XYZ file of C-alpha atoms in Angstrom:
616
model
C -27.413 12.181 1.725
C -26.994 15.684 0.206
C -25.358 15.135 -3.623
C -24.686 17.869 -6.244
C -26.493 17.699 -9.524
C -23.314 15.957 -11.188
C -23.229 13.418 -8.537
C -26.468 12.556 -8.501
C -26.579 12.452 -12.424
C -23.699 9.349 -11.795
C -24.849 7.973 -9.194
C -28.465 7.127 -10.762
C -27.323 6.019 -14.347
C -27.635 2.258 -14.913
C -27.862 -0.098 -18.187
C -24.458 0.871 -19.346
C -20.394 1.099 -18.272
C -19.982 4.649 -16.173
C -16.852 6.418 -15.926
C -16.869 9.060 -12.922
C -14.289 11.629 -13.560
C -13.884 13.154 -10.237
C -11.852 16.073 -9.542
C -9.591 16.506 -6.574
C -11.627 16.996 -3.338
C -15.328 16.485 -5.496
C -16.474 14.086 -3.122
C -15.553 10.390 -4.409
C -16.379 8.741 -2.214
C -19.565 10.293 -1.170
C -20.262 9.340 -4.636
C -19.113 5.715 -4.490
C -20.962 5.077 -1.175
C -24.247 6.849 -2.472
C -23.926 4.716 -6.025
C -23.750 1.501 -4.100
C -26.936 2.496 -1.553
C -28.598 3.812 -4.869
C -28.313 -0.077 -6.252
C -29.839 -1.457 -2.863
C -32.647 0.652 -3.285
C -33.188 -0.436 -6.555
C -33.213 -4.006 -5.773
C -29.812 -5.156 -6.391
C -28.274 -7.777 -3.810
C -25.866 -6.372 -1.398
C -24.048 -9.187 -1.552
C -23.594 -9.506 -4.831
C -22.155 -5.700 -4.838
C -18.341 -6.062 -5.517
C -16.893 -2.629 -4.675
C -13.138 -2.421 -5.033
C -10.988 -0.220 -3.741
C -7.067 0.345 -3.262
C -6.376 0.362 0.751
C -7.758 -2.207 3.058
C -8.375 1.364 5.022
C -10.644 2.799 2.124
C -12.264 -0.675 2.184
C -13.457 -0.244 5.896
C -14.497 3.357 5.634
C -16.810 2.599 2.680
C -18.258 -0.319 5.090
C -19.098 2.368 7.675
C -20.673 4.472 5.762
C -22.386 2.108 3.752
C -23.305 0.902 7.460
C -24.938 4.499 8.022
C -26.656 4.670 5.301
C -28.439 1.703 4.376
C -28.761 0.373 8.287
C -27.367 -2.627 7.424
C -24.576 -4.502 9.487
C -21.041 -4.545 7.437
C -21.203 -8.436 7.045
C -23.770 -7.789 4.671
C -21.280 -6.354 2.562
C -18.784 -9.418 1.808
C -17.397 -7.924 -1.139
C -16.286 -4.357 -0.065
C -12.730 -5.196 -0.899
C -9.276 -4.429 -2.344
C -8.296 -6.587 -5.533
C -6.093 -8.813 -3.671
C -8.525 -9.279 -0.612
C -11.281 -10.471 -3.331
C -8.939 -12.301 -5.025
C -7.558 -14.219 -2.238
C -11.499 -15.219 -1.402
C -11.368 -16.307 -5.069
C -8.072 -18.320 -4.974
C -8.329 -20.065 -1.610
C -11.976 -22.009 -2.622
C -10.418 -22.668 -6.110
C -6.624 -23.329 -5.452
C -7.081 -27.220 -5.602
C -7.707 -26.353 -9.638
C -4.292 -24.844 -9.334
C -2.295 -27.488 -7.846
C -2.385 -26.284 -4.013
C -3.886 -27.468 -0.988
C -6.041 -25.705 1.514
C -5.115 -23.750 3.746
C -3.391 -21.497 1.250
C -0.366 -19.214 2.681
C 0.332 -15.425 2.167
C 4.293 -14.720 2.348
C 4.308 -11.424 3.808
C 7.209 -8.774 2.491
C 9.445 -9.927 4.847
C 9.069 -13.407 3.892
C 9.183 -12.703 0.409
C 12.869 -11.070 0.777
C 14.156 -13.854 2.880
C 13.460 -16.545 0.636
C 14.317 -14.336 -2.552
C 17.804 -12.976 -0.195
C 18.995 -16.949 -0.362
C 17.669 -17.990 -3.824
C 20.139 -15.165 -4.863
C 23.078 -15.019 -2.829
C 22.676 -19.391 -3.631
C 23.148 -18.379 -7.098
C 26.389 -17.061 -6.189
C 25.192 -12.938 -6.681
C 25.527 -9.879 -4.545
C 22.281 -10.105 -1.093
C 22.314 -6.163 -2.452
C 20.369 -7.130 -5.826
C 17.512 -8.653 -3.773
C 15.093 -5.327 -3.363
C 15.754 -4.843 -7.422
C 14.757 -8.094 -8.273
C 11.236 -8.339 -6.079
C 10.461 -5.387 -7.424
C 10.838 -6.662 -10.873
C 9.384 -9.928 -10.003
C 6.304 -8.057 -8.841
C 6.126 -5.728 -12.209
C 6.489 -9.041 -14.118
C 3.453 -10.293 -12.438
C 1.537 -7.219 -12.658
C 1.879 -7.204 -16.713
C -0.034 -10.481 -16.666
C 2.763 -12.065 -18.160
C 5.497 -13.038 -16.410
C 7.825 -14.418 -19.717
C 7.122 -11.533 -22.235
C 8.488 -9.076 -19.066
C 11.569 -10.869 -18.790
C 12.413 -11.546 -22.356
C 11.482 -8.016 -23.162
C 13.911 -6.404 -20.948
C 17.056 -9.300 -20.891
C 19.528 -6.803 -21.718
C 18.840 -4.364 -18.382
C 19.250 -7.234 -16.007
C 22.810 -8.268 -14.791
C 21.877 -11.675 -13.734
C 19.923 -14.272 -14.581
C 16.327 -13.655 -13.847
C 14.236 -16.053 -14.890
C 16.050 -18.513 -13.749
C 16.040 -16.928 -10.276
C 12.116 -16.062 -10.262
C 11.853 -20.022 -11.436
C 13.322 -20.745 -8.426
C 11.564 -18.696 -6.485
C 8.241 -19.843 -8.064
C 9.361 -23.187 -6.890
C 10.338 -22.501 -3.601
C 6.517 -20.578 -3.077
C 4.824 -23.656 -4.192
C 7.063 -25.944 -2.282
C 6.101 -24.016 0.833
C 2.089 -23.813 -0.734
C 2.373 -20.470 -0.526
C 1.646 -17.752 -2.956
C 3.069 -13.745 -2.751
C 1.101 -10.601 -2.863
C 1.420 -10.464 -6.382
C 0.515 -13.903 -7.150
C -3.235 -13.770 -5.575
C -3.874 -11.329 -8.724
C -1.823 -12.982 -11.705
C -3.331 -17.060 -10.747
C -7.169 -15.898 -9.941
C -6.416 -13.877 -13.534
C -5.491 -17.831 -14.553
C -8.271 -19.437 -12.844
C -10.613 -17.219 -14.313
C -9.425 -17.174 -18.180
C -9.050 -20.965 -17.891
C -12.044 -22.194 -15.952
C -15.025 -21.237 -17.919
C -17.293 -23.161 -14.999
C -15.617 -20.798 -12.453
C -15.298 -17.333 -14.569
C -19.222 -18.142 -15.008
C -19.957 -18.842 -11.535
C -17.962 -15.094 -10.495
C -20.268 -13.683 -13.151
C -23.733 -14.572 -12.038
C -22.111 -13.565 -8.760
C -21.696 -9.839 -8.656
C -24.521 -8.577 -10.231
C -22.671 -4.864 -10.255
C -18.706 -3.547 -10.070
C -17.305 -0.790 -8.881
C -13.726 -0.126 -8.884
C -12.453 2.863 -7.232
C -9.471 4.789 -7.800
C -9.335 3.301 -11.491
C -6.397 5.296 -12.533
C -4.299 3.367 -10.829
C -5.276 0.394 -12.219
C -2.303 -2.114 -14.203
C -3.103 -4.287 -16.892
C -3.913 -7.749 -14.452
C -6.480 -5.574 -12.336
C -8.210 -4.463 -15.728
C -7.776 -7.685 -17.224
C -9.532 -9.564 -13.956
C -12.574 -6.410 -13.872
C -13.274 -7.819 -17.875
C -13.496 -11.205 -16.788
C -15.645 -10.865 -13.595
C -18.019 -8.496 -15.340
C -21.664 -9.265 -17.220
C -24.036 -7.204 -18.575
C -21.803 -4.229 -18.552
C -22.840 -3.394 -15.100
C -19.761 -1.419 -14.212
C -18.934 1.911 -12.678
C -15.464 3.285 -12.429
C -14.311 5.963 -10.097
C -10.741 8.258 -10.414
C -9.126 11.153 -11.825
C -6.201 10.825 -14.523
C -4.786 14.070 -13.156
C -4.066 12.122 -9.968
C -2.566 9.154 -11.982
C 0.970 9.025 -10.061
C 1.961 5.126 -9.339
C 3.196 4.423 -13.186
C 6.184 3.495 -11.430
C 4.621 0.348 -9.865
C 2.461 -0.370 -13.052
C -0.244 1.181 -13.185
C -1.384 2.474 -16.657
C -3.929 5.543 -16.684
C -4.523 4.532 -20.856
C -7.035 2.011 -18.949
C -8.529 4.724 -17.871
C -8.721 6.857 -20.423
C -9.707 4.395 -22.921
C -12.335 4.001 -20.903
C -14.716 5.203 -23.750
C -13.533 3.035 -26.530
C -13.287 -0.091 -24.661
C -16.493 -0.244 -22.835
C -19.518 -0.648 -25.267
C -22.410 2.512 -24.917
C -19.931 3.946 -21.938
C -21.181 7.118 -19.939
C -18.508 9.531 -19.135
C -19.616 12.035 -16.037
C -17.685 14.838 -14.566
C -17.408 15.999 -10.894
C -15.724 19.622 -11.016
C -16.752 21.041 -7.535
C -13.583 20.879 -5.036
C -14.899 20.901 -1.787
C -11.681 20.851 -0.161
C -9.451 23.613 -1.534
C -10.190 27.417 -2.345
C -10.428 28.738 -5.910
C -7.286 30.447 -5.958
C -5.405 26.666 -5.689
C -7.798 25.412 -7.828
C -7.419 27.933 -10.660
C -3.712 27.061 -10.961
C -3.499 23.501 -10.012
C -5.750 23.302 -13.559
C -3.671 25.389 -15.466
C -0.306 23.568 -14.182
C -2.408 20.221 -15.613
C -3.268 21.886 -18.854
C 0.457 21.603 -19.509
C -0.165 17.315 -20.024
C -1.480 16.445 -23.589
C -2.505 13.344 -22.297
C -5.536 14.237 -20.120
C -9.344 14.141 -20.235
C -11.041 17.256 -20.132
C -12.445 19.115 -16.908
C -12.872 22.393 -15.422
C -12.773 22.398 -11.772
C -13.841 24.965 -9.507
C -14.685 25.896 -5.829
C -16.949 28.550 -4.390
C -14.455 29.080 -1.515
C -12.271 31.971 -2.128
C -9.223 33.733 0.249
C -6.503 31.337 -0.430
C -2.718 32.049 -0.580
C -0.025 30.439 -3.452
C 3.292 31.929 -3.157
C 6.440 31.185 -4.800
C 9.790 31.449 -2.159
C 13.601 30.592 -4.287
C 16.523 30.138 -1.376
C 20.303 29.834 -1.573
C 20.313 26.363 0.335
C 18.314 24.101 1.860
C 19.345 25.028 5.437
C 17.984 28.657 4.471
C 14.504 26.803 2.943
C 14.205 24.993 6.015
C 14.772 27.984 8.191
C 12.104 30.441 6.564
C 9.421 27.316 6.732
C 10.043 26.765 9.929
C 9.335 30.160 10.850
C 6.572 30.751 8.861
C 5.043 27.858 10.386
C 5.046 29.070 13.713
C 3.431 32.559 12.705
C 0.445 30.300 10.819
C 0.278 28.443 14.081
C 0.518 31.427 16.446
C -2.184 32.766 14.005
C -4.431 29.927 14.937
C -3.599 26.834 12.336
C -2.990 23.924 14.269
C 0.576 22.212 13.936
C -1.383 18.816 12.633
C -3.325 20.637 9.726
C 0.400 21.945 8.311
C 2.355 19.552 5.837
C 5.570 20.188 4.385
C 5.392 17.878 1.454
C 8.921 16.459 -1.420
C 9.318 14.381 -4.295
C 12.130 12.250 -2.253
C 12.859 10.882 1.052
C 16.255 12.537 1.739
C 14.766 15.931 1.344
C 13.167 15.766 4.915
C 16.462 15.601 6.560
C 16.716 19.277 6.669
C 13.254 19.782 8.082
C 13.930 16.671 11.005
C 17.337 19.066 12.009
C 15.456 22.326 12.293
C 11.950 21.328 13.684
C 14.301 19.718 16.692
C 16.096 22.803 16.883
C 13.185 25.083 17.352
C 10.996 22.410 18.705
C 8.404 22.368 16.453
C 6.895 19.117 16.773
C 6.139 16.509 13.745
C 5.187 13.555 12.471
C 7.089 11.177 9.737
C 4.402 9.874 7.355
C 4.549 6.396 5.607
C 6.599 5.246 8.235
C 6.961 0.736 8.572
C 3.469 -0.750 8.267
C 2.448 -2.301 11.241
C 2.854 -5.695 10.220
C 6.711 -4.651 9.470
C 7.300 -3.626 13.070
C 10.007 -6.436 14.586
C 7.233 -7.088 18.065
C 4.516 -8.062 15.342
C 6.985 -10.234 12.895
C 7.968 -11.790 16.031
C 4.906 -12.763 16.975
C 3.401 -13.711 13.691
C 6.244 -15.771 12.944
C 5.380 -17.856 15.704
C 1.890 -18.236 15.490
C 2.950 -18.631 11.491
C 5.334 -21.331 12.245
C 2.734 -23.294 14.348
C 0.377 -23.134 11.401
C 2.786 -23.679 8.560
C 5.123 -26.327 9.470
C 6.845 -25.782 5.593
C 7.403 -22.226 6.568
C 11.164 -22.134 6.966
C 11.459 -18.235 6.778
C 9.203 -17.931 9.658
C 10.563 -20.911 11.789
C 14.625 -19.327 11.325
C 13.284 -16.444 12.725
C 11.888 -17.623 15.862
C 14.095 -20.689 16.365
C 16.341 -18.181 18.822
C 14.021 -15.472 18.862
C 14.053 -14.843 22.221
C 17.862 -16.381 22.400
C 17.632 -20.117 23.152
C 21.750 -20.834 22.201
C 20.794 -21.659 18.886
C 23.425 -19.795 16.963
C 24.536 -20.202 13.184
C 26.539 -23.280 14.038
C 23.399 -24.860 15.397
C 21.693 -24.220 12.265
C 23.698 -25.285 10.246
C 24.274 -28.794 11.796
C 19.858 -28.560 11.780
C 20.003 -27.950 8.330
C 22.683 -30.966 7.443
C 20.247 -33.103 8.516
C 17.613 -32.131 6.038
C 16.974 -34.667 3.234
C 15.240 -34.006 -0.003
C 11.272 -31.659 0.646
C 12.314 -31.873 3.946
C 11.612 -28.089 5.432
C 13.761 -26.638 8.340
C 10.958 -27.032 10.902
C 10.856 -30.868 9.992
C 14.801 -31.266 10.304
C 14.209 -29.506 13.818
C 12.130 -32.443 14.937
C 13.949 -35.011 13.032
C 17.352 -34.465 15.117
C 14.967 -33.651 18.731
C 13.720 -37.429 17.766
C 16.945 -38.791 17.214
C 18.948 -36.959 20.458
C 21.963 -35.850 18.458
C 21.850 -32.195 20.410
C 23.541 -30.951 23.555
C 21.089 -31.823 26.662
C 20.486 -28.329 26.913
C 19.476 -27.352 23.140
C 17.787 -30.679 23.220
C 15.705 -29.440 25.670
C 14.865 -25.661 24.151
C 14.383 -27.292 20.861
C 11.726 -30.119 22.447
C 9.655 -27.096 24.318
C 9.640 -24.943 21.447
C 8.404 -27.421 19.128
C 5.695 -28.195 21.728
C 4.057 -25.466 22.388
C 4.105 -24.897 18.530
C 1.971 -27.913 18.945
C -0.743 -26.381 21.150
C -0.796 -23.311 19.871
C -1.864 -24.910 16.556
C -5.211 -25.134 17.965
C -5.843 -22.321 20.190
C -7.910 -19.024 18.702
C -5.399 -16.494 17.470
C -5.825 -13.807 20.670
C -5.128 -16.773 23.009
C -2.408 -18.325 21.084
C -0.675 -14.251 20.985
C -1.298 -14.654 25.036
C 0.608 -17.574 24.926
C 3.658 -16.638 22.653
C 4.140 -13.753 25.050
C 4.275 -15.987 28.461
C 5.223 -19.041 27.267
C 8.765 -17.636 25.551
C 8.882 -14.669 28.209
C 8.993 -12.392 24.945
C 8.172 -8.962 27.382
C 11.320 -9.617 28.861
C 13.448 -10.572 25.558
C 11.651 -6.993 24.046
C 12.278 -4.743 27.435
C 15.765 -6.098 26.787
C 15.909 -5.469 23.087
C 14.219 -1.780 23.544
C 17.063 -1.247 26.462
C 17.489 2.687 24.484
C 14.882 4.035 25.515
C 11.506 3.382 27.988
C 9.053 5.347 25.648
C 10.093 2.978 22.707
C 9.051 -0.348 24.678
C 5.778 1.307 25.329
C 5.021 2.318 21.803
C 6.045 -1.626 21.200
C 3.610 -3.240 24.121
C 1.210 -0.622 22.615
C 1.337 -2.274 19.283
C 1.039 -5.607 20.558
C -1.944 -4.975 22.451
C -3.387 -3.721 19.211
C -2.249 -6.779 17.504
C -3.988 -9.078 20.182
C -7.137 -7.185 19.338
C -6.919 -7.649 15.619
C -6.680 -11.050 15.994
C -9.400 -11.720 18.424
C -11.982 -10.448 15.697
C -10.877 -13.975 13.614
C -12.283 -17.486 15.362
C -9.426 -19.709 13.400
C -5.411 -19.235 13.249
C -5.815 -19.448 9.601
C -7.781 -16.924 8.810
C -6.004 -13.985 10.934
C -2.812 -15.253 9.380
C -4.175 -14.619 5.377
C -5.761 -11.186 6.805
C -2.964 -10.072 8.701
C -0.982 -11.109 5.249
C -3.518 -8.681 3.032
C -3.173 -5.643 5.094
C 0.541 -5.584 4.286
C 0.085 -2.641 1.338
C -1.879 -0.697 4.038
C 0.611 2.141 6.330
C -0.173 2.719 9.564
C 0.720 6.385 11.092
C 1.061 6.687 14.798
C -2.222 8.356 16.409
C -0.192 9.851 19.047
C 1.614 11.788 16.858
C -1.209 13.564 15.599
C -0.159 16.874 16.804
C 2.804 17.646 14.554
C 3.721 19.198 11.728
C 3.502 16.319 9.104
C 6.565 15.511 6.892
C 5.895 13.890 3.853
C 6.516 12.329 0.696
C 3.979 13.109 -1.527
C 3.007 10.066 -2.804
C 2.332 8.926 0.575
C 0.105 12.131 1.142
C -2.181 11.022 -1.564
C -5.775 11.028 -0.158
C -5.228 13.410 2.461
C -5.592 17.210 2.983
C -4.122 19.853 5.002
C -4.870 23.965 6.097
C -1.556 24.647 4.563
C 0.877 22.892 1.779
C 4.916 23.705 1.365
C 5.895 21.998 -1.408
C 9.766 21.916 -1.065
C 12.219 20.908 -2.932
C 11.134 22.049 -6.740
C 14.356 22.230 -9.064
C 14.908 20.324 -12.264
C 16.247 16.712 -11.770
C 14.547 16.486 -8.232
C 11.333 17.742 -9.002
C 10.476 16.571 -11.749
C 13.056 13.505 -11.070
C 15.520 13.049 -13.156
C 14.972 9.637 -13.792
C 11.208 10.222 -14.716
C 11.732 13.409 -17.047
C 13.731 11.944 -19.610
C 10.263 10.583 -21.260
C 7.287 12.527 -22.189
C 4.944 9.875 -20.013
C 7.373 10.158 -16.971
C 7.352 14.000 -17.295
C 3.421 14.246 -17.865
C 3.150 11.591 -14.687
C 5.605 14.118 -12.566
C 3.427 17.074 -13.280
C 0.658 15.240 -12.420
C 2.135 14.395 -8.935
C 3.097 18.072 -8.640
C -1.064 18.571 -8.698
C -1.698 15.802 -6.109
C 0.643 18.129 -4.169
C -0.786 21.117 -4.768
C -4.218 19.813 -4.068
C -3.633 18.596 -1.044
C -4.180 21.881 0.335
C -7.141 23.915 1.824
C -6.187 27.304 1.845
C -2.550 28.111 2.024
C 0.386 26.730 -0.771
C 3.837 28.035 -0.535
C 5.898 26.323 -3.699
C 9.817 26.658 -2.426
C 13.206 25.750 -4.350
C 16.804 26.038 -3.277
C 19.657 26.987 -5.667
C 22.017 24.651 -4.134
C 20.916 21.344 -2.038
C 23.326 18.991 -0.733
C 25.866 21.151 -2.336
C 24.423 20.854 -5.626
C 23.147 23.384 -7.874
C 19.921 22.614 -9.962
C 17.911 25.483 -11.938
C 14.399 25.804 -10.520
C 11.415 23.410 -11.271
C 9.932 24.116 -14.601
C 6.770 23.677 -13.012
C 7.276 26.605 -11.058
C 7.958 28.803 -14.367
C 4.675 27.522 -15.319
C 3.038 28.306 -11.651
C 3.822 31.465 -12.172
C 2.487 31.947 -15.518
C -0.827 30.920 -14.107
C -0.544 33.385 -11.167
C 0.111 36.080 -14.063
């Protein structure tokens, strides 16, 4: 593998904490990959390697490469992970210590707002406050400590949260379940509290490498500390990129980074490999503009790159001029795929879906549901979940008339009348099938549901998928669901095919179930779509790169956000977004703004006043 002096000098440091400050487009992960192969060479234990990274995605393309390199099979490579993936290997051996019993359940998002959706409306408030207060559950976890959140911030919340996130707590453990955010916040407890078991972790990993370390919150730096010995670490990220603040991530961890870690090595990567000098140039200049920054000065030998600045009256007229400047790129030989149109907020794309129809310029929507959100896989995995987890009542609900076996709301309430105290909604199921209180004809749905929940307890997971799908005739309840529109049901029996083949790489129910529960973070993007004109967010462009960048959108109080600018950190962390933006392209940047949008008027984007002073 070919590395640049400044790569190689990181990757071959050892005896002391390494910070890897790596421009946009330097070559990462090159570098991570390399580092890791370095340490093999060198006689370190590949299994003893933890290498963290952020997407279960990034995870599996480090494995192949790591596969390349070295010639050894991934399974040598156990601990190629994301935080919660490690974690969760953590927890599940150690959650007896904890108070839970083996096997140890994942509530997926949509569990998680189902159970939090009745805790709350219970309580007597508005369904509607149920996305705020997850989200604020999951920031209170983050910060490592839960209490201090809450009592902290009493006065912004309009109900009673810690009463409701006890409840919830309850309910989780009730059901021996933990959320996404738990697996972090009680291996954080396991380790700080059970010397024997922080020790163990220890002699473990005999090196860690965390990529992406701006994003890092305070539980993910506080669980790195306690896993790591000798100071055998080696961090990986760029504080110009630092954009989730939002969800908790604090780039002071990064750079601290210095101070913290005893004898710490700071190295630079300042070669962009993706985008052409030109971008470069100002995309540094724009960044010069945050106080709070390390020092870097990043370059590319590729020159011939465009960065124009377009104002319009409306965003009809913005979307119109993009539009056509699109197709004279494309007629000039850049594919439709390597184009992006790229906007601080969702709505913004609305404009772009109306005129791309018009013309028919085809594109993709990117960040679209995760797979695992998609109503054929739910389905599905509720059932197999339900067969698994008998104390899973958000699962069982959904499948009890899923497809419709005349169990309607009237049913289910009568079920759950006859619950008694711990008794879960699965249990109450079989309690009035024993006792032959039902209608012969519910009687009878109830009884055959419940037993083939029985047998597919023990079958592998592709099998028991097989039998979900004949056994309840769910083709026929989804060709009658997808009754819009042939291509849909396609894209749906596409996506359960894929699912069957997911789940025939796990032996054991069990074990697909906690996987298929990790890869939740993770967004899948439609292959077939590959040919458009992607429409994006950008912090769900993050990571990739494109021929040509339109940043849209760039007026005060949209971009930077109005919620985000009224504080010197939310303004520095909107700038820096507006260089993940910029970077994201290879050769071509057009910056545009609209005068009014949505009937609106809004000045331009500061950050275009200070574009422009870079482009002199």
């Amino acid at each position: 593998m070919e590395l640049s002096s400044q790569q190689r000098n990181a990757v071959e440091h050892t005896g002391a904490p390494a910070l890897v400050v790596a421009g946009a487009g330097s070559g990462k992960t090159r570098t991570l990959t390399a580092k890791v192969n370095h340490l093999i060479r060198n006689g370190y234990d590949p299994e003893r390697i933890l290498a963290i990274t952020f997407t279960n995605k990034a995870a599996e393309e480090m494995k192949r490469r790591l596969e390349e390199l070295t010639g050894m099979p991934r399974f040598r490579f156990p601990w190629v992970r994301t935080y919660h993936s490690a974690c969760f290997r953590i927890l599940k051996k150690h959650c007896s210590l904890l108070g839970y019993a083996s096997p140890l359940q994942i509530y997926s998002g949509y569990q998680q707002q189902k159970l939090l959706k009745e805790i709350i409306v219970g309580a007597g408030f508005d369904k509607k406050q149920t996305l705020p207060v997850l989200s604020q559950i999951s920031n209170a976890k983050n910060s490592g400590d839960p209490g201090t959140y809450f009592d902290s911030r009493r006065r912004l919340f309009r109900l009673p949260i810690q009463t409701i996130y006890d409840a919830y707590e309850k309910a989780l453990r009730e059901a021996n379940a933990v959320d996404f955010d738990n697996i972090l916040l009680m291996t954080r407890n396991l380790l700080r509290d059970h010397a024997a078991i922080r020790g163990e972790y220890q002699q473990t990993f005999q090196y860690i490498l965390v990529d992406e370390y701006q994003d890092s919150n305070n539980l993910q730096e506080e669980l790195t500390r306690l896993l790591l010995k000798d100071g055998n670490l080696f961090c990986v990220g760029d504080d110009w990129q630092a954009i989730y603040g939002f969800r908790g991530s604090n780039v002071n961890h990064f750079l601290s980074f210095a101070d913290k870690y005893a004898g710490a090595r700071v190295f630079r990567l300042e070669q962009n490999y993706r985008s052409v000098d030109e971008i470069v140039q100002v995309a540094n200049d724009l960044i010069g503009y945050n106080r709070q920054r390390m020092e870097k000065r990043c370059f590319s030998k590729k020159r011939g790159g465009v960065v124009e600045l377009h104002d319009f009256f409306d965003e009809s007229q913005e979307a119109a001029w993009i539009r056509r400047k699109i197709q004279v790129l494309r007629k000039s030989g850049v594919p439709y795929h390597q184009m992006a149109v790229l906007y601080r907020t969702k709505f913004c794309s609305l404009s772009f879906e109306k005129t791309f129809r018009a013309f028919q310029v085809p594109y993709q929507m990117m960040g679209a549901k995760g797979f695992f959100e998609r109503k054929e896989i739910l389905d599905i995995n509720c059932y197999l979940t339900a067969a698994v987890f008998p104390r899973d009542d958000v699962a069982f609900e959904r499948i009890i008339n899923t497809p419709r076996r005349g169990i309607g709301p009237a049913m289910l309430k009568k079920i759950n009348q006859a619950r008694t105290d711990g008794m879960s909604l699965q249990e109450a199921t079989r309690k009035v099938v024993a006792e032959r209180v039902m209608s012969p004809k519910v009687h009878k749905a109830l009884s055959e549901l419940l037993g083939h929940l029985d047998e597919i307890r023990e079958m592998a997971p592709d099998t028991a998928i097989h039998a979900v799908l004949s056994r309840f005739d769910y083709m026929s309840h989804l060709k009658e669901y997808t009754k819009s529109g042939a291509m849909d049901f396609i894209a749906r029996e596409e996506n359960i095919k894929q699912l069957i083949y997911t789940a025939a790489q796990h032996d054991h129910l069990v074990d697909y179930l906690q996987e298929a529960s990790l890869v939740n973070e993770d967004r899948e993007d439609d292959e077939a779509a590959d040919l458009g004109v992607k429409l994006s967010t950008i912090h769900a462009s993050k990571g990739l790169e494109y021929g040509v960048v339109f940043i849209a959108g760039c007026e005060e109080n949209l971009f930077p956000h109005w919620k985000s600018s009224e504080s010197p950190e939310g303004l520095q962390e909107e700038r820096r977004l507006m260089y993940v933006a910029m970077t994201r392209a290879e050769r071509y940047l057009y910056l545009t703004s609209a005068e009014y949008r949505r009937g609106q008027s809004n000045p331009r984007s500061r950050f275009l006043g200070e574009i422009e002073e870079a482009l002199g």
